[in-house]
Structure formats: C-alpha cells, structure tokens
PDB file of C-alpha atoms in Angstrom:
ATOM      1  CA  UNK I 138       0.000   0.000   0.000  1.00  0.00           C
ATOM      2  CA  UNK I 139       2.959   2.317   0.569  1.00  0.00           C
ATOM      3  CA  UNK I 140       3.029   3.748  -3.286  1.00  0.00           C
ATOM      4  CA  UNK I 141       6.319   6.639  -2.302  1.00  0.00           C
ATOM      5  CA  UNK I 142       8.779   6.683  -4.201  1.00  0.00           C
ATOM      6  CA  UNK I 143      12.449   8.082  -3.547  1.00  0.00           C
ATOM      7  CA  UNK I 144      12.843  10.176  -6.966  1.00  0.00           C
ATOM      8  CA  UNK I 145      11.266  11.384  -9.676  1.00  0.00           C
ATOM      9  CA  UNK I 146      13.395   9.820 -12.078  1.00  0.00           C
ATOM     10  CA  UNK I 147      12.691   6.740 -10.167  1.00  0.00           C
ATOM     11  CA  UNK I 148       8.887   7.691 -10.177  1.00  0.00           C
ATOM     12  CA  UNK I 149       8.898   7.845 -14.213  1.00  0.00           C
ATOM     13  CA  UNK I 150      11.891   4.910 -14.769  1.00  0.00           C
ATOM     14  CA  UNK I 151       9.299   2.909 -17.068  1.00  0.00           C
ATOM     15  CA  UNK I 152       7.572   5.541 -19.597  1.00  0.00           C
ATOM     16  CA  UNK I 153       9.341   4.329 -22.795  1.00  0.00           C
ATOM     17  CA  UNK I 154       8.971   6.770 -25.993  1.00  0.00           C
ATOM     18  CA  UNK I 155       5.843   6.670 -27.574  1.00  0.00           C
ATOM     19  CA  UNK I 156       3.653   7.052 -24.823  1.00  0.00           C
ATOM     20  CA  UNK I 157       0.424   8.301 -24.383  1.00  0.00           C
ATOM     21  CA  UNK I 158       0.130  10.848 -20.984  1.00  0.00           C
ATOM     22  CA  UNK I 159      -2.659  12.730 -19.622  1.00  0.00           C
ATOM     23  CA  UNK I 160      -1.565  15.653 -17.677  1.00  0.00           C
ATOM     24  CA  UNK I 161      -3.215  17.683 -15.131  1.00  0.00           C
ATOM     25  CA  UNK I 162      -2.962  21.503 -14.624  1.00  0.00           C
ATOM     26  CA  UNK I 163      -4.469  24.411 -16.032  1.00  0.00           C
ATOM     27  CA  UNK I 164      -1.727  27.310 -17.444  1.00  0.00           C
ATOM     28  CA  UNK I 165       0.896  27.181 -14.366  1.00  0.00           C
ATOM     29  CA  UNK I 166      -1.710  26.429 -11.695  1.00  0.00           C
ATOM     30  CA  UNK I 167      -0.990  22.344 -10.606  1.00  0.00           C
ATOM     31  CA  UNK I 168       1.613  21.449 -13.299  1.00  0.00           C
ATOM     32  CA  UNK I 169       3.517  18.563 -12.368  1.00  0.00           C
ATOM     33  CA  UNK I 170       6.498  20.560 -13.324  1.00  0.00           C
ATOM     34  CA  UNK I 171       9.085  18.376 -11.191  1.00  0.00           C
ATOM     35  CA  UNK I 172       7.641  14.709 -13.179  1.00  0.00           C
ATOM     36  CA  UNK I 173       7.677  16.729 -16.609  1.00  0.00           C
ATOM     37  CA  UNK I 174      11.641  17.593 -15.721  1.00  0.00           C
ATOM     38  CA  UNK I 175      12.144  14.291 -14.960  1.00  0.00           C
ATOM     39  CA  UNK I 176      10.789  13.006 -18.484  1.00  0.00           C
ATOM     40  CA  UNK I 177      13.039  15.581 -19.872  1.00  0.00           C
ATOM     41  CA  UNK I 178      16.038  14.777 -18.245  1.00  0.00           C
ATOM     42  CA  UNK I 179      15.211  10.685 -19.075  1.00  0.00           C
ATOM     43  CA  UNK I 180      15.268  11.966 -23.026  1.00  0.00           C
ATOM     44  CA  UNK I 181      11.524  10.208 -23.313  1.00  0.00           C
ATOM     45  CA  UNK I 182      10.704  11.495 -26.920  1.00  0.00           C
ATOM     46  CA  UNK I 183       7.250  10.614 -29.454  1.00  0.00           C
ATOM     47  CA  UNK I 184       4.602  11.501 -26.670  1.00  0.00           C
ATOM     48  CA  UNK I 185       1.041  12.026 -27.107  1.00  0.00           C
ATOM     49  CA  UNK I 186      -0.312  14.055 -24.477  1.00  0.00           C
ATOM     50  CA  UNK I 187      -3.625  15.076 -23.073  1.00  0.00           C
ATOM     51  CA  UNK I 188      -3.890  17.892 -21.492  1.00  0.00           C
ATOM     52  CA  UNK I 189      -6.004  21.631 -21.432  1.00  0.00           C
ATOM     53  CA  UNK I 190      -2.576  23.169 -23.063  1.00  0.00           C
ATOM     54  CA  UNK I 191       0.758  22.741 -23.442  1.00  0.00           C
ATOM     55  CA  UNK I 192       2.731  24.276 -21.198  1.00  0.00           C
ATOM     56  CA  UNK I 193       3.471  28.640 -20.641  1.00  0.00           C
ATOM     57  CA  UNK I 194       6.616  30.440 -20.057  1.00  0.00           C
ATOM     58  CA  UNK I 195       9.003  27.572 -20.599  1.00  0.00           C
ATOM     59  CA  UNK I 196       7.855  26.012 -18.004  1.00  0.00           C
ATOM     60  CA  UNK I 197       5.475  22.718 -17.246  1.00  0.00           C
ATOM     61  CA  UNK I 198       4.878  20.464 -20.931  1.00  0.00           C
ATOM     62  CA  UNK I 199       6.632  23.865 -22.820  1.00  0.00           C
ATOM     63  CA  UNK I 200      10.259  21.832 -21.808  1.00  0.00           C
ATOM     64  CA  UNK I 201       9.368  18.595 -23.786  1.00  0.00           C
ATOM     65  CA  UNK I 202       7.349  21.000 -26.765  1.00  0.00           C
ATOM     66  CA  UNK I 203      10.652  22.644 -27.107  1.00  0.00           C
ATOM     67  CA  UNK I 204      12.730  20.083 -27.184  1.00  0.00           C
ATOM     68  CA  UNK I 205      11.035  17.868 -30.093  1.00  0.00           C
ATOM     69  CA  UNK I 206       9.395  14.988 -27.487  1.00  0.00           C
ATOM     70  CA  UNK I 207       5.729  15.393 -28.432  1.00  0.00           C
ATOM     71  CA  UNK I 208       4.552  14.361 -31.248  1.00  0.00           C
ATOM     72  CA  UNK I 209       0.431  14.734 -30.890  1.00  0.00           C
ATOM     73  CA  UNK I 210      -1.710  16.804 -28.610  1.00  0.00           C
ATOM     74  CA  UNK I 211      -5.029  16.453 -27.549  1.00  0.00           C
ATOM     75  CA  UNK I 212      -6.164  19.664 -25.588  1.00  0.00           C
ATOM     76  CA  UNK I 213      -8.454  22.427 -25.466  1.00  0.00           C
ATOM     77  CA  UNK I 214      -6.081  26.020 -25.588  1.00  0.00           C
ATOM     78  CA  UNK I 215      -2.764  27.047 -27.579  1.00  0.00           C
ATOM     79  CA  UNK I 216      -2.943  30.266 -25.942  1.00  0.00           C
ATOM     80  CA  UNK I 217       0.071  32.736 -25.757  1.00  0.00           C
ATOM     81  CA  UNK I 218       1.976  29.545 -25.910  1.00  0.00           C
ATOM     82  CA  UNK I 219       4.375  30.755 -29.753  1.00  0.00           C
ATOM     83  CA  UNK I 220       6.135  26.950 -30.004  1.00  0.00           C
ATOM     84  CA  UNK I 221       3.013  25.428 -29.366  1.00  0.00           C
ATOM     85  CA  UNK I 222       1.642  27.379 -32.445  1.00  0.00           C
ATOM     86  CA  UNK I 223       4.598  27.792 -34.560  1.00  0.00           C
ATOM     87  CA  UNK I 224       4.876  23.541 -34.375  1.00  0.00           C
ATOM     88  CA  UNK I 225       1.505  23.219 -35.033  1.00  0.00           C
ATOM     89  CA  UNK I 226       1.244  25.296 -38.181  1.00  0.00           C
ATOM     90  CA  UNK I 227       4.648  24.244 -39.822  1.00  0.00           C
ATOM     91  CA  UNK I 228       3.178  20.541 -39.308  1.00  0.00           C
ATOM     92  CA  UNK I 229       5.124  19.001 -37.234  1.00  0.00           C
ATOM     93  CA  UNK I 230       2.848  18.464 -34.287  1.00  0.00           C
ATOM     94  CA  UNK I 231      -0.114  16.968 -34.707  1.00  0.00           C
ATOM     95  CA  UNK I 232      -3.189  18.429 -32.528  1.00  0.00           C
ATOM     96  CA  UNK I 233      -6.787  17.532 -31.502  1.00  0.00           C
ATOM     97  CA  UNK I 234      -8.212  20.881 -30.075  1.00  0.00           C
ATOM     98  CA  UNK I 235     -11.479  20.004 -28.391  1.00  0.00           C
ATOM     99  CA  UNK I 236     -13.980  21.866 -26.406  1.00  0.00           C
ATOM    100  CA  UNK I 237     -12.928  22.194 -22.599  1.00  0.00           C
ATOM    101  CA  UNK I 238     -16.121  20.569 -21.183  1.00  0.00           C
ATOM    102  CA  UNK I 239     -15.721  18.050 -23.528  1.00  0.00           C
ATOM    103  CA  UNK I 240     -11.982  17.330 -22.638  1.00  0.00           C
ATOM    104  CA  UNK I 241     -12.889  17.240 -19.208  1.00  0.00           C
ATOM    105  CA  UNK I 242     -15.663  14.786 -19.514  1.00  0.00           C
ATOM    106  CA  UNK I 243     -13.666  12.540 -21.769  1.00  0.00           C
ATOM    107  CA  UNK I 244     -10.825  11.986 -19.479  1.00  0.00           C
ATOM    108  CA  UNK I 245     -13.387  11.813 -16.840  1.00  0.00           C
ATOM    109  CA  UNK I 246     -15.056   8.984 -18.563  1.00  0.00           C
ATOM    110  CA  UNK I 247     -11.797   6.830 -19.384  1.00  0.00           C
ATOM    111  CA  UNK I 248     -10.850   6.691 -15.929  1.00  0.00           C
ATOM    112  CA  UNK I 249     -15.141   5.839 -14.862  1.00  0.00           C
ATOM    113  CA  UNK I 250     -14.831   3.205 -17.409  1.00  0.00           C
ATOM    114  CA  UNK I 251     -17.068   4.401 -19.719  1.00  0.00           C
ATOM    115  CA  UNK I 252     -16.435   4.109 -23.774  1.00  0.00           C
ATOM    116  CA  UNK I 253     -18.062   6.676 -25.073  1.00  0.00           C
ATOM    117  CA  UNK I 254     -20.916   9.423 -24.253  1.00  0.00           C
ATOM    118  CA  UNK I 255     -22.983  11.992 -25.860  1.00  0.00           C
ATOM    119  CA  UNK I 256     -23.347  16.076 -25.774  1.00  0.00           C
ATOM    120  CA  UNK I 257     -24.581  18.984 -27.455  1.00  0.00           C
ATOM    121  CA  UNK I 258     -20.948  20.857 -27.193  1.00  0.00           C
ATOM    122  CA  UNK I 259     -20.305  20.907 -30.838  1.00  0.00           C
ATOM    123  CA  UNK I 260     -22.717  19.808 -32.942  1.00  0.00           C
ATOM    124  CA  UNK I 261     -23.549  21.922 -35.982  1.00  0.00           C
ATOM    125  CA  UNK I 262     -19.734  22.477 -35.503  1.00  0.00           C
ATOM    126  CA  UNK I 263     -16.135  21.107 -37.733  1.00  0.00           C
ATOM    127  CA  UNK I 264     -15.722  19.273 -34.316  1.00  0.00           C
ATOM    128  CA  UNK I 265     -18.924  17.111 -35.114  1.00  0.00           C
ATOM    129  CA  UNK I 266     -18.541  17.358 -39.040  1.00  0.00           C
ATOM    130  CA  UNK I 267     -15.112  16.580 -39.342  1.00  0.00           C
ATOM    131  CA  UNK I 268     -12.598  18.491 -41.224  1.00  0.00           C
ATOM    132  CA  UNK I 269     -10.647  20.627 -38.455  1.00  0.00           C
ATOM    133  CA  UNK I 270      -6.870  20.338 -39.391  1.00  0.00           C
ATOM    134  CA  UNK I 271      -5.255  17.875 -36.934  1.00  0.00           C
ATOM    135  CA  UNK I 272      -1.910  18.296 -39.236  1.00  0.00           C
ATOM    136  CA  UNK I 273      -0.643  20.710 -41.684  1.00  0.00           C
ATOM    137  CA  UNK I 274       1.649  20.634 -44.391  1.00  0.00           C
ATOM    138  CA  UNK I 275       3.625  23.072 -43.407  1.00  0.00           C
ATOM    139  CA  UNK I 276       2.749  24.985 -46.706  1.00  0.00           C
ATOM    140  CA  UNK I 277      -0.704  26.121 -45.466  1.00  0.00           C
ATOM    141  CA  UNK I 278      -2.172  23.180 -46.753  1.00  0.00           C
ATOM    142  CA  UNK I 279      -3.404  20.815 -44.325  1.00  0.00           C
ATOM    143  CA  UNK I 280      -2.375  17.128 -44.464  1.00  0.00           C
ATOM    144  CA  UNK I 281      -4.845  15.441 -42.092  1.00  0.00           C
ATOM    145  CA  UNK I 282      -7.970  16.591 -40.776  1.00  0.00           C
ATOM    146  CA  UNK I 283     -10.715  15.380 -38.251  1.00  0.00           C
ATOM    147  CA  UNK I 284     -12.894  12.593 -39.397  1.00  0.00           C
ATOM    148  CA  UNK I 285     -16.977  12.870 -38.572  1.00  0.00           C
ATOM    149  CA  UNK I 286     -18.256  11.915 -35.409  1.00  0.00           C
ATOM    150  CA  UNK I 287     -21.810  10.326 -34.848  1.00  0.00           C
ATOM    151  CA  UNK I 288     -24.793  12.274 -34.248  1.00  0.00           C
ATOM    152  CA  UNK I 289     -27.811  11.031 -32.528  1.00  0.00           C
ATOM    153  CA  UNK I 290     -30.876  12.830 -31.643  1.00  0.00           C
ATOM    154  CA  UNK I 291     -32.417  12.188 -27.877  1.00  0.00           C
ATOM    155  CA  UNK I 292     -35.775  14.272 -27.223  1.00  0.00           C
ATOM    156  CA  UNK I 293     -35.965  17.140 -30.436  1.00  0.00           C
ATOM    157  CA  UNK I 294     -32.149  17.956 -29.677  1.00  0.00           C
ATOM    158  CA  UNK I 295     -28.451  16.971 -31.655  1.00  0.00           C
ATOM    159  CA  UNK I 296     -25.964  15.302 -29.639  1.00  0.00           C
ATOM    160  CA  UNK I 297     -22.813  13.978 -30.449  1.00  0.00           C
ATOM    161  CA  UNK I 298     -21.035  11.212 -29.749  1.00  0.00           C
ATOM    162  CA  UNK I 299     -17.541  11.443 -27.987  1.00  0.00           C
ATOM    163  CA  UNK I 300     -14.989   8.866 -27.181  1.00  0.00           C
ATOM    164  CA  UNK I 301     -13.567   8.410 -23.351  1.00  0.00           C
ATOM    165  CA  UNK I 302      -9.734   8.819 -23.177  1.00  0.00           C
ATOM    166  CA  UNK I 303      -7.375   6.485 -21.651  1.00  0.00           C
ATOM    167  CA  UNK I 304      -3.650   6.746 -21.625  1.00  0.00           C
ATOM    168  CA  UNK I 305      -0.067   4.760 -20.538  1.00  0.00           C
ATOM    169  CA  UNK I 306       0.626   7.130 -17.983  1.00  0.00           C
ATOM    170  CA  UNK I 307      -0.545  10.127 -16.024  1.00  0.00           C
ATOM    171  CA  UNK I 308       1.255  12.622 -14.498  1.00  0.00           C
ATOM    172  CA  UNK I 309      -0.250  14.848 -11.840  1.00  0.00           C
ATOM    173  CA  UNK I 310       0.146  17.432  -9.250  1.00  0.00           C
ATOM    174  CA  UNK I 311      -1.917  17.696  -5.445  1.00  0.00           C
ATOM    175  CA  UNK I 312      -1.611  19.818  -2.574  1.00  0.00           C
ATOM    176  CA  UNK I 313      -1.117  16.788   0.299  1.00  0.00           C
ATOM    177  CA  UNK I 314      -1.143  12.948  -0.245  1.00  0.00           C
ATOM    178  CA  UNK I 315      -1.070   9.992   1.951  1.00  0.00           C
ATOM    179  CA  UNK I 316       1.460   7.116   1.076  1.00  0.00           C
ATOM    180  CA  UNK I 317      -2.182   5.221  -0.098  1.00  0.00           C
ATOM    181  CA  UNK I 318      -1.988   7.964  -2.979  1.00  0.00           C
ATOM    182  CA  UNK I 319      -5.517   9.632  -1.414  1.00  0.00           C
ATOM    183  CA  UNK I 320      -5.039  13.022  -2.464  1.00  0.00           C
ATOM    184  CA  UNK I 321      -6.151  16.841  -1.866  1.00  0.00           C
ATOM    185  CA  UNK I 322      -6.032  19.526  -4.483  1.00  0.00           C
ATOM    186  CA  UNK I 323      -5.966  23.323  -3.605  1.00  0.00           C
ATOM    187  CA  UNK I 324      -8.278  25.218  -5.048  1.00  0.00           C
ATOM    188  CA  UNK I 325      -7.523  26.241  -8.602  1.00  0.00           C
ATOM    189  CA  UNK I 326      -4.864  23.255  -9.002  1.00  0.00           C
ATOM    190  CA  UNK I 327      -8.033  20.750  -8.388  1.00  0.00           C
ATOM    191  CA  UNK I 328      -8.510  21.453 -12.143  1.00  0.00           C
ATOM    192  CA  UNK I 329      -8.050  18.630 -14.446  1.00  0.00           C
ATOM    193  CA  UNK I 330      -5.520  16.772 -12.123  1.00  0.00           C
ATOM    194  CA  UNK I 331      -8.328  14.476 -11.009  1.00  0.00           C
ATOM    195  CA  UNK I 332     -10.081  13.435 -13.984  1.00  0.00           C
ATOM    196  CA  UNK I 333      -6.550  13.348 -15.822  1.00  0.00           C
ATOM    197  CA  UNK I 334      -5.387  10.800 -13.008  1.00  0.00           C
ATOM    198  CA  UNK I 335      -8.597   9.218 -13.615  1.00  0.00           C
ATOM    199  CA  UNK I 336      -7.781   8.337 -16.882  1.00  0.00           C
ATOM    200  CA  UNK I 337      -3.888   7.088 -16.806  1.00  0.00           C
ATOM    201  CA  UNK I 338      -3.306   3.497 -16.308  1.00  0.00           C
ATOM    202  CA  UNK I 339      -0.424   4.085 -14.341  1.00  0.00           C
ATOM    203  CA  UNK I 340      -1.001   7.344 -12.494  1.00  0.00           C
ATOM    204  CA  UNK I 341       1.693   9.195 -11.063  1.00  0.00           C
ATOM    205  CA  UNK I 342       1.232  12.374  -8.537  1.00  0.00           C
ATOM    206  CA  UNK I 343       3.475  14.528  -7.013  1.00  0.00           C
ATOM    207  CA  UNK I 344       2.725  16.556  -3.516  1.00  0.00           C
ATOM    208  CA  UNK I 345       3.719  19.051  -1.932  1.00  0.00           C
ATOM    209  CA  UNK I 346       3.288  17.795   1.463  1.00  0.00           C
ATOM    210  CA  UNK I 347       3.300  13.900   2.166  1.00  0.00           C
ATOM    211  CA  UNK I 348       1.242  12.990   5.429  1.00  0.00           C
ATOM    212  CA  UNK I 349       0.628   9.366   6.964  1.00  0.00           C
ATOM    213  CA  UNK I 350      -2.297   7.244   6.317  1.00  0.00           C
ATOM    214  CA  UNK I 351      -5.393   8.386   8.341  1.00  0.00           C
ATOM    215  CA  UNK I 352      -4.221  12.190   8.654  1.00  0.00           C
ATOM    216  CA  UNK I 353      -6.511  13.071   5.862  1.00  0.00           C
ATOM    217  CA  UNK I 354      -9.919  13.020   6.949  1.00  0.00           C
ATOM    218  CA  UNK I 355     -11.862  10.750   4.447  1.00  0.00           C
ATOM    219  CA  UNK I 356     -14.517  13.255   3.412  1.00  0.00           C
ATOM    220  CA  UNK I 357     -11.941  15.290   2.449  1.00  0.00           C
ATOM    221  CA  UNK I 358     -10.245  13.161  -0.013  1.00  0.00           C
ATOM    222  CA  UNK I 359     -10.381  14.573  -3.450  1.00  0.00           C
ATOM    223  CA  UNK I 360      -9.302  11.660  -5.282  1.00  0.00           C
ATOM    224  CA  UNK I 361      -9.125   8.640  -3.787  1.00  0.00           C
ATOM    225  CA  UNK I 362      -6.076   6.124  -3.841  1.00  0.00           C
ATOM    226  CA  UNK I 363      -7.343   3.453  -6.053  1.00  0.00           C
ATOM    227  CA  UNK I 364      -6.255   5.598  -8.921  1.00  0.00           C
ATOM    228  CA  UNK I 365      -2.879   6.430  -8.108  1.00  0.00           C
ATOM    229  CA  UNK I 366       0.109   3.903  -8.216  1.00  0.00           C
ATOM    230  CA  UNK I 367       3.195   6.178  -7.505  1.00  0.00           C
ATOM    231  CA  UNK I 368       3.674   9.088  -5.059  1.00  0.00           C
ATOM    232  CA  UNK I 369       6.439  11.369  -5.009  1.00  0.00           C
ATOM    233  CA  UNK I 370       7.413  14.149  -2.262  1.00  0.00           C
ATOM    234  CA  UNK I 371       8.321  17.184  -3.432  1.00  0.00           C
ATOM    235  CA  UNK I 372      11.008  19.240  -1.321  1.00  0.00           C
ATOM    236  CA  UNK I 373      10.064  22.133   0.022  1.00  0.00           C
ATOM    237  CA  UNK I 374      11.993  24.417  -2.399  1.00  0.00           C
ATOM    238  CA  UNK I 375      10.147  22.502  -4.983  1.00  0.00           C
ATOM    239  CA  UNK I 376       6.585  22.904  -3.606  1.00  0.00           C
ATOM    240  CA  UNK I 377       7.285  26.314  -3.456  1.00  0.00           C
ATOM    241  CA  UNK I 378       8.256  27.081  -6.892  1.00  0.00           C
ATOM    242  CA  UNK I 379       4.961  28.489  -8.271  1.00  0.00           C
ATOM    243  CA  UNK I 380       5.448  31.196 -11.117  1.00  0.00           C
ATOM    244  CA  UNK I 381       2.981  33.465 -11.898  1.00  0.00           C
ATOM    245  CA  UNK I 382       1.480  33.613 -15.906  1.00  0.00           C
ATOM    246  CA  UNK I 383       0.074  36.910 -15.930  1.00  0.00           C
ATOM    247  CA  UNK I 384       0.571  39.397 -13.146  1.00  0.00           C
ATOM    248  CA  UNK I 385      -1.593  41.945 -12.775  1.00  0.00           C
ATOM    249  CA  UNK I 386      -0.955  45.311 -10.771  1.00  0.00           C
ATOM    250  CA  UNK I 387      -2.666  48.275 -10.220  1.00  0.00           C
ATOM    251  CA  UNK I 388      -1.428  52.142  -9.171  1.00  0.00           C
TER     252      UNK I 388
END
C-alpha cells in the first residue's frame, strides 16, 4: 500500500517513448512541473499528451514541446503559448483541439470506465462534421484533418457522440497525499488533475506535502487512492516554486 517513491526519475523509470500521458494543470496552476523535468532529463521522446494546453513560459509540458518529445496533442487552448503554435502550423505536431467541457468529460469517462458518451458541445460544428486540421503541411495546406463523429438525436435535440480517453501514464500534481496515494487539491490546481489521473493506467502524482495514512480526513479526499500507483514528495523548495502567468498590478 505504501506507493512513495524516492525520486522522480525513479517515479517515471518505465515511460518508454511513444507514450500516451494525460496531464493535469491548467496554465501554471498544478503542473507537475518536477515529473515533466524528470521526463526531460530521461530523453523520453514521441509523446502524445492530453492535457487543457501545453505548457506557458518555458515552463510545465513547454520543456518537452521545445525540445522535439511530443509528437500529438489532444487539448483544449494554444494560448500565448508561440512553439506550441509555430509547431503546429509548420506541421510538425499533430493536434486535436477540443472543447474544454468536452476534454474534461472525456478523461473523466476513461478513468469511470465508460467508452463513449454523448453532448450537445459541438454539434452543428467542424468538431462534429469533421474536417478541423489535426496536421498541416507546413505549406498552409493541411495534411490530415478530423474525421466525422456520430450524431444522434435524444428528445428534439443533436448530440454527439464522444470517445472516453485512456492513456499509458498520467502525471499529476496535489496539494497533500497519503502514502495510499488519497489526495487533496488546492483550489484552482483541483482542475483537471483528477479526472486526468482518472484516466492514466499508471497514475503518477506529485505533492507538496506527504502525510501518513489516516491524517486526511476521508470526506476530504479529493481523489481517492485506487487511482494512483506512484507518489512522489516534493522538497520544500520545490513545492514552493509556483510562477505566476500573468501578473496583474494596479497604481
């Protein structure tokens, strides 16, 4: 039951290239910045991820972008993020941008066991007709696009149908964990950490404060041990290292 382990090399030892990770956080708020390092640092290279965006200010999945590792993208936001864009128009990144509620729910329905679900987010929309550019050319042509999706009517309205999302690995980031892996997210970090630890096979979290079994009271568990393998402990100078994406001041 004791999931810890010593290092985050140690905690991502097995993801071989080619892997498939979801991975919690919203801009810099809950990145798992210390497990994406770690991936770095391994040389880990051909990943599709799943996650909102992809990383701001160098920091969070902006180290692998930059360095060539990711190969496909399934998220919701490019954003101010230029890499991110510039890869993605010269074609060599291949991206799935989806609605946020619908990325959300996906991941949440991997990890619930679920296959596949309906909604309204989209329809009448390329995401339900097919044809948004996945790939370009990197001539302004684009080289593979989104096939159709089914839609069903239920009661006078559209739906359509989308797919639950499983992946290899997860890699997420929570405020205090047990050595079970029960975890507790601070407010805006408790943003798609759970539902992309949901959805990884092998789910790996790292915290910022490691208690013992029983100190978290169970009704305040955010996400509950069963889907988390691997814990690490973040120092404190690690925990601490929280940058700030836009900062706002006023005379």
């Amino acid at each position: 039951m004791d999931k810890v382990v010593a290092t985050a090399l140690e905690a991502v030892a097995d993801v071989p290239d080619g892997s498939s990770l979801a991975v919690g956080g919203f801009g810099l708020s809950g990145v798992p910045n210390v497990l994406i390092q770690a991936l770095y640092e391994r040389g880990v290279a051909g990943l599709s991820v799943v996650s909102n965006n992809c990383g701001a200010m160098e920091s969070g999945l902006a180290v692998l972008l930059a360095a060539g590792r990711i190969a496909r993208v399934t998220g919701s936001y490019i954003g101010a993020n230029k890499e991110f864009a510039r890869q993605y128009l010269a074609g060599e990144l291949e991206v799935e941008l989806i609605p946020q509620g619908t990325l959300a729910e996906r991941l949440r329905a991997g990890g619930a066991g679920i296959p596949a679900f309906y909604t309204p987010a989209g329809v009448g929309t390329q995401v339900a007709d097919g044809g948004l550019p996945w790939r370009y050319d990197g001539a302004g042509g684009v080289a593979l696009a989104s096939p159709p999706k089914e839609v069903r009517e239920f009661d006078g309205t559209e739906y359509v149908m989308e797919r639950g999302i499983r992946t290899d690995f997860a890699l997420i980031r929570a405020w205090k964990g047990d050595r079970h892996g029960n975890l507790v997210f601070n407010k805006s970090s408790r943003n798609f950490n759970p539902l992309a630890a949901m959805a990884g096979r092998i789910t790996i979290a790292e915290v910022e404060e490691l208690v013992e079994p029983g100190a978290i009271d169970p009704d305040t568990v955010h996400l509950p041990g069963i889907f988390v393998q691997r814990v690490l402990a973040l120092t404190p100078e690690q925990a601490a290292d929280k940058k700030i994406e836009q900062r706002t001041v006023r005379s």
